[in-house]
Amino acid sequence: MAFTPPIPPSRPDGQGFLKSWLTARQNIFAALPQRLYRAWLAEARTPFFTSYLANQPELVRRVLIERPRDFPKSDLQARVLRDLLGASVFVTNGPLWERQRRIIDPAFEGGRPRKMFAPMLEAAEQMAARLTEGEVEVEFEASHAAADVIFRTLFSQPITEGAAERVFTAFRRYQLAAPMLSPADILRLPGWVPRLGLRRRRQRKAALQIRTLLTDLVTERARLIAEGTAPDDLATAIMTTPDPQDGKTFSAEEMVDQVGIFFLAGHETSASALAWALYLIACDPAVQERIHAEASQVFSGSPEFGDLRRLGFTRDVFREALRLYPPVPMMIREAAQAEDMRGKSITPGSPIILSPWHLGRHERLWQDPDIFDPDRWAREATRTSAREAYLPFSAGPRVCSGAGFAMQEGVLMLGLLASRFRFAPVEGRVPKPMMHLTVRAHDGIWLRVSRR
């Protein structure tokens, strides 16, 4: 029987701007109208500016692939993330962004994925060893495992129990304290105008905790590089790679900014995806047993990098989880010049929103979009949908450098856990998807875990 996982409520028709904005500060999903799941281009007018959500594949291609320089990242999103990410590659534009990508991208090329398999497997084995039977909050466990992967692949060291809890707590506080838009952003006040309030103070405190941890790691790695004793991992590769144009490497402060996005993109988003994937298979026992049968053949012995090819169905399950619950649900671009979109005149500076959340559930682009159906990825009809409406890692020049990293980690983690454990939903604890910086569940995702 087809399983329809939780969907957030939509905004009632006729709801005013103020009520919608107040709702959005708690859960943006609940402030969005149902029509966005079938619209090609939606216009949202506020007393201060007009934004547009583009779902039509032609418009998505224009913004992300054909003319990305005409649609730079919006400063609205950068303001929310600046305390944590500084001037990282995730929020910059133009020549600075191009320089950052020239230094970062080589670290994920060549034989690096093969080198990252062993530390990822070690982190997965550690997660399996930590899991206890009974009711478990898997968002925390997934966060611990994802942070461990980042520590092992980036800095060649496992994360400690205390550090894992501090990272999870700090990221959760940061997400809850970081609204997508502050009142000052709504009013389009300049960036130097102070953003006041309790949330802002909490956001800064949480960001400072995370950046202090990252600064200590980067400082120690710089010392090892200077001594010639640094391990061959992602951190060393990125910190020692010079820009081919100016010959300079990242400064220590620049590296902290980049490590910040690795933690957000490689830890926070990976944890979100794995937790939702575990929930989905918990609610569909038939799918879970198929993964178990497939993965048991791989993880019963000593798996190697090439064995990932044998986890085809597990990969499809993880892709389906990314479609239904994309960790980064919305991306905000900005029109650099006047544009015409489906007959609408877009003025320069207007926010253009691309929503992997709505694209992945769009009624005109997917068959039965709200149903959990991993087998859809084996059907020919899905090829077009995947090409036009599947954006968990963005697309075009700004596609996530770590997309392959994330898929490798997610498939490995999901397969190993399904080979060792049985997951079931906990009665009365249906997770409620919330949109903050990533898609998380209100009050977490609770599952009943039993060892096979």
XYZ file of C-alpha atoms in Angstrom:
452
model
C 0.000 0.000 0.000
C 1.385 3.415 -0.993
C 2.679 5.494 1.899
C 2.153 9.263 1.990
C 4.603 10.832 4.456
C 3.836 14.000 6.450
C 3.248 17.226 4.524
C 3.130 20.622 6.265
C -0.168 22.533 6.177
C -0.479 25.296 3.595
C -1.550 28.886 4.123
C -5.323 29.433 3.982
C -6.598 31.509 1.060
C -7.067 35.167 1.909
C -4.639 35.247 4.814
C -3.086 38.708 5.154
C 0.580 39.686 4.928
C 1.107 40.262 8.664
C -0.397 36.905 9.699
C 1.579 35.112 6.988
C 4.813 36.776 8.054
C 4.268 35.880 11.726
C 3.524 32.287 10.701
C 6.649 32.188 8.541
C 8.834 33.095 11.506
C 7.714 29.805 13.115
C 7.486 27.564 10.031
C 7.768 29.015 6.536
C 6.000 25.999 5.002
C 2.779 26.864 6.826
C 2.857 30.407 5.403
C 2.971 29.233 1.766
C -0.195 28.654 -0.308
C -1.143 25.274 -1.759
C -1.078 26.671 -5.311
C 2.738 26.724 -5.279
C 2.670 22.953 -5.853
C 1.137 23.486 -9.302
C 2.151 27.031 -10.310
C 4.841 27.755 -12.904
C 5.528 31.237 -11.545
C 4.072 32.679 -8.356
C 4.182 36.307 -7.306
C 4.188 37.398 -3.665
C 3.602 41.076 -2.980
C 4.438 42.673 0.341
C 4.188 46.342 1.319
C 7.941 46.576 0.742
C 8.914 44.372 -2.217
C 7.670 41.676 -4.595
C 9.278 38.249 -4.803
C 8.761 35.431 -7.297
C 8.865 31.658 -6.959
C 9.845 29.982 -10.239
C 8.849 26.357 -10.832
C 8.714 26.204 -14.619
C 11.701 24.141 -15.822
C 12.572 26.755 -18.461
C 12.798 29.453 -15.788
C 14.849 27.249 -13.463
C 17.310 26.582 -16.300
C 17.545 30.290 -17.090
C 18.401 31.204 -13.512
C 20.730 28.332 -12.585
C 22.281 27.118 -15.829
C 21.912 29.489 -18.770
C 22.436 32.895 -17.137
C 23.586 32.408 -13.525
C 25.560 35.683 -13.460
C 22.341 37.590 -14.099
C 20.815 35.943 -11.000
C 23.383 36.179 -8.185
C 22.741 34.899 -4.680
C 20.457 37.229 -2.773
C 21.872 39.098 0.187
C 18.662 38.240 2.075
C 19.902 34.687 2.600
C 23.487 35.788 3.202
C 22.403 38.011 6.100
C 20.870 35.053 7.896
C 24.031 32.965 7.483
C 26.777 35.574 7.831
C 27.379 35.051 11.562
C 28.149 31.401 10.909
C 29.566 31.338 7.380
C 31.167 34.752 7.009
C 32.138 35.120 3.341
C 32.022 31.422 2.457
C 31.495 30.045 -1.026
C 27.811 29.435 -0.220
C 26.927 33.132 0.032
C 29.450 34.979 -2.156
C 29.062 36.120 -5.770
C 31.204 37.236 -8.680
C 35.023 37.085 -8.726
C 35.293 36.161 -5.034
C 33.010 33.153 -5.494
C 34.880 32.114 -8.655
C 38.207 32.223 -6.784
C 36.785 30.148 -3.930
C 35.484 27.477 -6.297
C 38.842 27.317 -8.107
C 40.483 26.388 -4.802
C 37.764 24.114 -3.367
C 36.621 22.064 -6.372
C 39.908 20.165 -6.950
C 39.660 18.692 -3.435
C 36.581 16.691 -4.489
C 37.984 15.469 -7.809
C 40.239 12.620 -8.867
C 40.492 9.752 -6.435
C 39.163 11.660 -3.431
C 35.772 9.823 -3.238
C 37.602 6.512 -2.940
C 39.823 7.918 -0.173
C 36.762 9.144 1.739
C 35.076 5.731 1.749
C 37.058 4.308 4.676
C 36.436 7.217 7.103
C 32.758 7.275 6.105
C 32.497 3.543 6.800
C 34.186 4.003 10.186
C 31.677 6.721 11.108
C 28.781 4.485 10.015
C 30.130 1.587 12.092
C 30.419 3.885 15.098
C 26.824 5.034 14.664
C 25.692 1.400 14.543
C 27.659 0.705 17.724
C 26.052 3.665 19.514
C 22.444 2.889 18.556
C 20.431 1.416 21.382
C 17.252 -0.618 21.136
C 14.003 1.101 21.992
C 12.705 4.567 21.159
C 15.460 6.690 19.639
C 15.524 10.308 18.438
C 17.274 9.651 15.123
C 17.858 13.311 14.202
C 20.392 13.530 17.011
C 21.980 10.204 16.091
C 22.155 11.185 12.410
C 23.654 14.545 13.364
C 26.315 12.825 15.474
C 27.183 10.474 12.603
C 27.274 13.236 9.980
C 29.506 15.392 12.180
C 31.759 12.374 12.668
C 32.021 11.963 8.890
C 33.054 15.603 8.533
C 35.639 15.321 11.313
C 37.100 12.138 9.804
C 37.144 13.218 6.144
C 38.063 16.861 6.732
C 40.419 16.565 9.700
C 41.279 12.833 9.924
C 39.961 12.467 13.463
C 36.767 11.058 14.989
C 34.437 13.382 16.807
C 34.185 13.028 20.578
C 30.875 12.453 22.340
C 31.048 15.879 23.964
C 31.886 17.655 20.712
C 29.056 15.864 18.894
C 26.512 16.999 21.466
C 27.857 20.573 21.398
C 27.722 20.682 17.583
C 24.172 19.290 17.468
C 22.931 21.635 20.203
C 24.616 24.684 18.691
C 23.298 23.987 15.187
C 19.778 23.398 16.500
C 19.895 26.661 18.475
C 21.246 28.478 15.442
C 18.468 27.155 13.205
C 15.714 28.033 15.663
C 17.170 31.501 16.229
C 17.812 32.278 12.562
C 14.585 33.294 10.773
C 14.854 33.359 6.998
C 13.907 37.057 7.033
C 14.170 39.514 9.918
C 11.951 42.614 10.167
C 14.920 44.699 9.008
C 15.247 42.489 5.935
C 11.543 42.800 5.165
C 11.903 46.590 5.341
C 14.980 46.392 3.083
C 17.134 48.278 5.583
C 20.885 48.386 4.798
C 23.025 45.528 6.051
C 24.846 47.764 8.560
C 21.597 48.493 10.451
C 21.702 46.404 13.671
C 19.315 43.434 13.878
C 18.150 43.469 17.470
C 16.173 41.067 19.610
C 16.516 37.894 21.652
C 16.613 35.650 18.579
C 19.472 37.646 17.115
C 21.509 37.321 20.300
C 20.857 33.573 20.426
C 21.838 33.261 16.783
C 25.132 35.058 17.338
C 25.920 33.029 20.453
C 25.296 29.714 18.683
C 27.327 30.819 15.651
C 30.199 31.871 17.913
C 30.220 28.450 19.594
C 30.439 26.685 16.225
C 33.064 29.042 14.783
C 35.225 28.734 17.917
C 35.321 24.966 17.441
C 36.134 25.352 13.732
C 38.817 27.981 14.389
C 40.609 25.626 16.792
C 40.576 22.854 14.167
C 41.854 25.131 11.377
C 44.596 26.599 13.595
C 45.844 23.161 14.534
C 45.811 22.029 10.907
C 47.767 25.116 9.805
C 50.412 24.191 12.390
C 50.677 20.631 11.050
C 50.915 21.880 7.468
C 53.739 24.241 8.456
C 55.559 21.341 10.144
C 55.033 19.071 7.142
C 53.151 16.472 9.203
C 49.561 17.139 8.085
C 47.516 14.112 6.932
C 46.280 13.854 3.342
C 42.638 14.782 3.858
C 40.153 17.390 2.673
C 41.366 20.128 5.018
C 44.975 19.753 3.915
C 43.975 19.590 0.245
C 41.936 22.792 0.458
C 44.365 24.722 2.670
C 47.353 23.940 0.448
C 45.720 24.419 -2.959
C 46.665 27.770 -4.502
C 44.342 29.689 -6.760
C 45.727 28.981 -10.272
C 45.214 32.655 -11.156
C 46.817 34.526 -8.257
C 48.832 31.709 -6.649
C 47.449 32.422 -3.172
C 45.895 29.935 -0.754
C 43.078 30.613 1.699
C 43.977 32.642 4.766
C 43.114 31.159 8.168
C 39.992 33.325 8.429
C 38.892 32.395 4.900
C 39.366 28.731 5.731
C 37.169 29.006 8.821
C 34.433 30.445 6.590
C 34.777 27.525 4.162
C 34.846 24.919 6.934
C 31.659 26.544 8.207
C 29.835 25.719 4.983
C 31.310 22.199 4.960
C 29.759 21.702 8.386
C 26.436 23.228 7.338
C 26.286 21.495 3.933
C 28.125 18.313 4.858
C 26.842 17.849 8.380
C 23.525 19.600 8.897
C 22.052 18.730 5.495
C 23.359 15.145 5.537
C 21.887 14.601 8.990
C 18.518 15.918 7.827
C 18.482 13.637 4.767
C 19.503 10.506 6.687
C 16.971 11.067 9.474
C 14.109 11.478 6.998
C 15.275 8.452 4.992
C 15.208 6.316 8.150
C 11.711 7.569 8.950
C 10.474 6.730 5.440
C 11.735 3.144 5.510
C 10.389 2.743 9.051
C 6.914 3.523 7.702
C 7.258 1.195 4.695
C 8.361 -2.251 5.939
C 8.435 -3.731 2.421
C 10.934 -1.126 1.250
C 12.961 -1.597 4.418
C 13.210 -5.353 3.851
C 14.375 -4.812 0.257
C 17.154 -2.516 1.468
C 18.071 -5.030 4.167
C 18.338 -7.857 1.633
C 20.478 -5.754 -0.717
C 22.696 -4.173 1.931
C 23.269 -7.364 3.906
C 25.154 -8.796 0.932
C 27.490 -5.786 1.005
C 27.998 -5.236 4.723
C 28.211 -8.862 5.855
C 31.898 -8.882 4.940
C 34.500 -6.154 4.484
C 32.939 -3.680 2.022
C 35.079 -1.638 -0.336
C 34.450 1.509 -2.338
C 33.404 -0.435 -5.450
C 30.659 -2.208 -3.494
C 28.604 1.002 -3.468
C 27.557 0.082 -7.010
C 25.719 -2.907 -5.555
C 23.432 -0.641 -3.487
C 21.226 0.458 -6.389
C 17.875 0.231 -4.627
C 19.297 1.820 -1.462
C 20.454 4.732 -3.632
C 16.945 5.079 -5.089
C 15.458 5.166 -1.584
C 17.888 7.908 -0.575
C 17.109 9.861 -3.764
C 13.410 9.589 -2.964
C 14.065 10.924 0.544
C 15.925 13.885 -0.982
C 13.004 14.513 -3.330
C 10.409 14.526 -0.553
C 12.526 16.255 2.100
C 15.311 18.219 0.378
C 17.585 19.473 3.182
C 17.882 22.934 1.594
C 14.251 23.572 0.623
C 14.661 27.002 -0.973
C 17.370 29.001 -2.730
C 17.086 32.769 -3.115
C 18.536 34.506 -6.161
C 18.171 38.140 -7.212
C 17.409 39.629 -10.614
C 20.425 41.757 -11.542
C 18.502 43.418 -14.377
C 14.959 43.768 -15.668
C 13.512 40.420 -16.710
C 10.383 39.079 -18.349
C 9.061 35.851 -16.868
C 5.843 34.459 -18.272
C 4.680 37.966 -19.147
C 5.526 39.467 -15.769
C 7.953 42.385 -15.617
C 10.584 41.590 -13.002
C 12.331 44.684 -11.668
C 16.068 44.645 -10.815
C 16.718 43.543 -7.242
C 13.610 41.352 -7.016
C 14.138 38.058 -5.121
C 13.735 34.995 -7.348
C 13.086 31.896 -5.256
C 13.854 28.402 -6.524
C 12.322 25.745 -4.314
C 13.608 22.163 -4.392
C 10.747 21.464 -1.957
C 8.006 22.535 -4.378
C 9.797 21.258 -7.479
C 10.142 17.818 -5.901
C 6.403 17.691 -5.152
C 5.116 19.619 -8.172
C 1.814 18.231 -9.436
C 2.649 18.954 -13.093
C 6.127 17.469 -13.008
C 5.775 14.216 -11.024
C 3.334 11.335 -10.955
C 1.831 10.940 -7.462
C 4.297 13.506 -6.093
C 3.414 13.128 -2.395
C 3.786 9.334 -2.292
C 6.962 7.634 -1.108
C 7.825 5.473 -4.120
C 11.510 4.565 -4.545
C 10.652 2.447 -7.587
C 9.768 5.603 -9.519
C 13.521 6.087 -10.127
C 13.614 2.918 -12.241
C 10.773 4.091 -14.510
C 11.412 5.879 -17.788
C 8.860 8.597 -16.982
C 10.963 9.721 -14.039
C 13.947 10.601 -16.230
C 12.314 13.818 -17.394
C 11.047 14.685 -13.933
C 14.487 14.123 -12.439
C 16.130 16.284 -15.093
C 13.688 19.170 -14.691
C 12.517 19.078 -11.092
C 15.112 17.372 -8.883
C 17.446 19.927 -7.296
C 18.651 18.740 -3.884
C 22.156 19.989 -4.719
C 21.197 22.936 -6.978
C 22.426 22.913 -10.612
C 24.653 24.753 -13.027
C 27.932 26.441 -12.023
C 26.763 26.706 -8.405
C 25.952 23.029 -8.036
C 27.156 21.756 -4.660
C 30.819 20.702 -4.813
C 30.072 17.947 -2.324
C 27.062 16.415 -4.105
C 28.906 13.165 -4.766
C 30.231 13.199 -1.193
C 26.689 13.541 0.184
C 25.246 10.748 -1.961
C 28.107 8.406 -1.090
C 27.685 9.114 2.615
C 23.891 8.825 2.589
C 23.750 5.535 0.694
C 26.512 3.993 2.805
C 24.937 5.068 6.111
C 21.408 4.018 5.143
C 22.542 0.656 3.799
C 24.686 -0.266 6.781
C 22.019 0.706 9.311
C 19.279 -1.203 7.454
C 21.525 -4.271 7.342
C 21.918 -4.269 11.150
C 18.669 -2.835 12.534
C 14.906 -2.817 12.076
C 13.193 0.595 12.319
C 9.529 1.230 13.115
C 7.516 4.404 13.752
C 6.606 5.350 17.308
C 2.858 5.641 17.856
C 1.759 9.218 18.437
C 5.074 10.704 17.248
C 4.471 11.650 13.625
C 7.196 14.159 12.691
C 6.105 17.612 11.529
C 8.389 19.026 8.825
C 9.677 22.489 9.677
C 11.610 24.826 7.446
C 14.423 26.696 9.086
C 17.806 26.660 7.355
C 17.252 22.978 6.559
C 14.176 20.742 6.719
C 13.927 19.422 10.240
C 11.121 17.882 12.303
C 9.393 19.721 15.116
C 10.309 17.786 18.281
C 12.618 15.498 16.295
C 12.111 12.166 14.521
C 11.483 9.296 16.925
C 11.749 5.662 15.800
C 11.636 2.306 17.533
C 14.937 0.550 16.895
C 15.622 -3.169 17.258
C 18.724 -5.118 16.347
C 18.307 -7.829 13.728
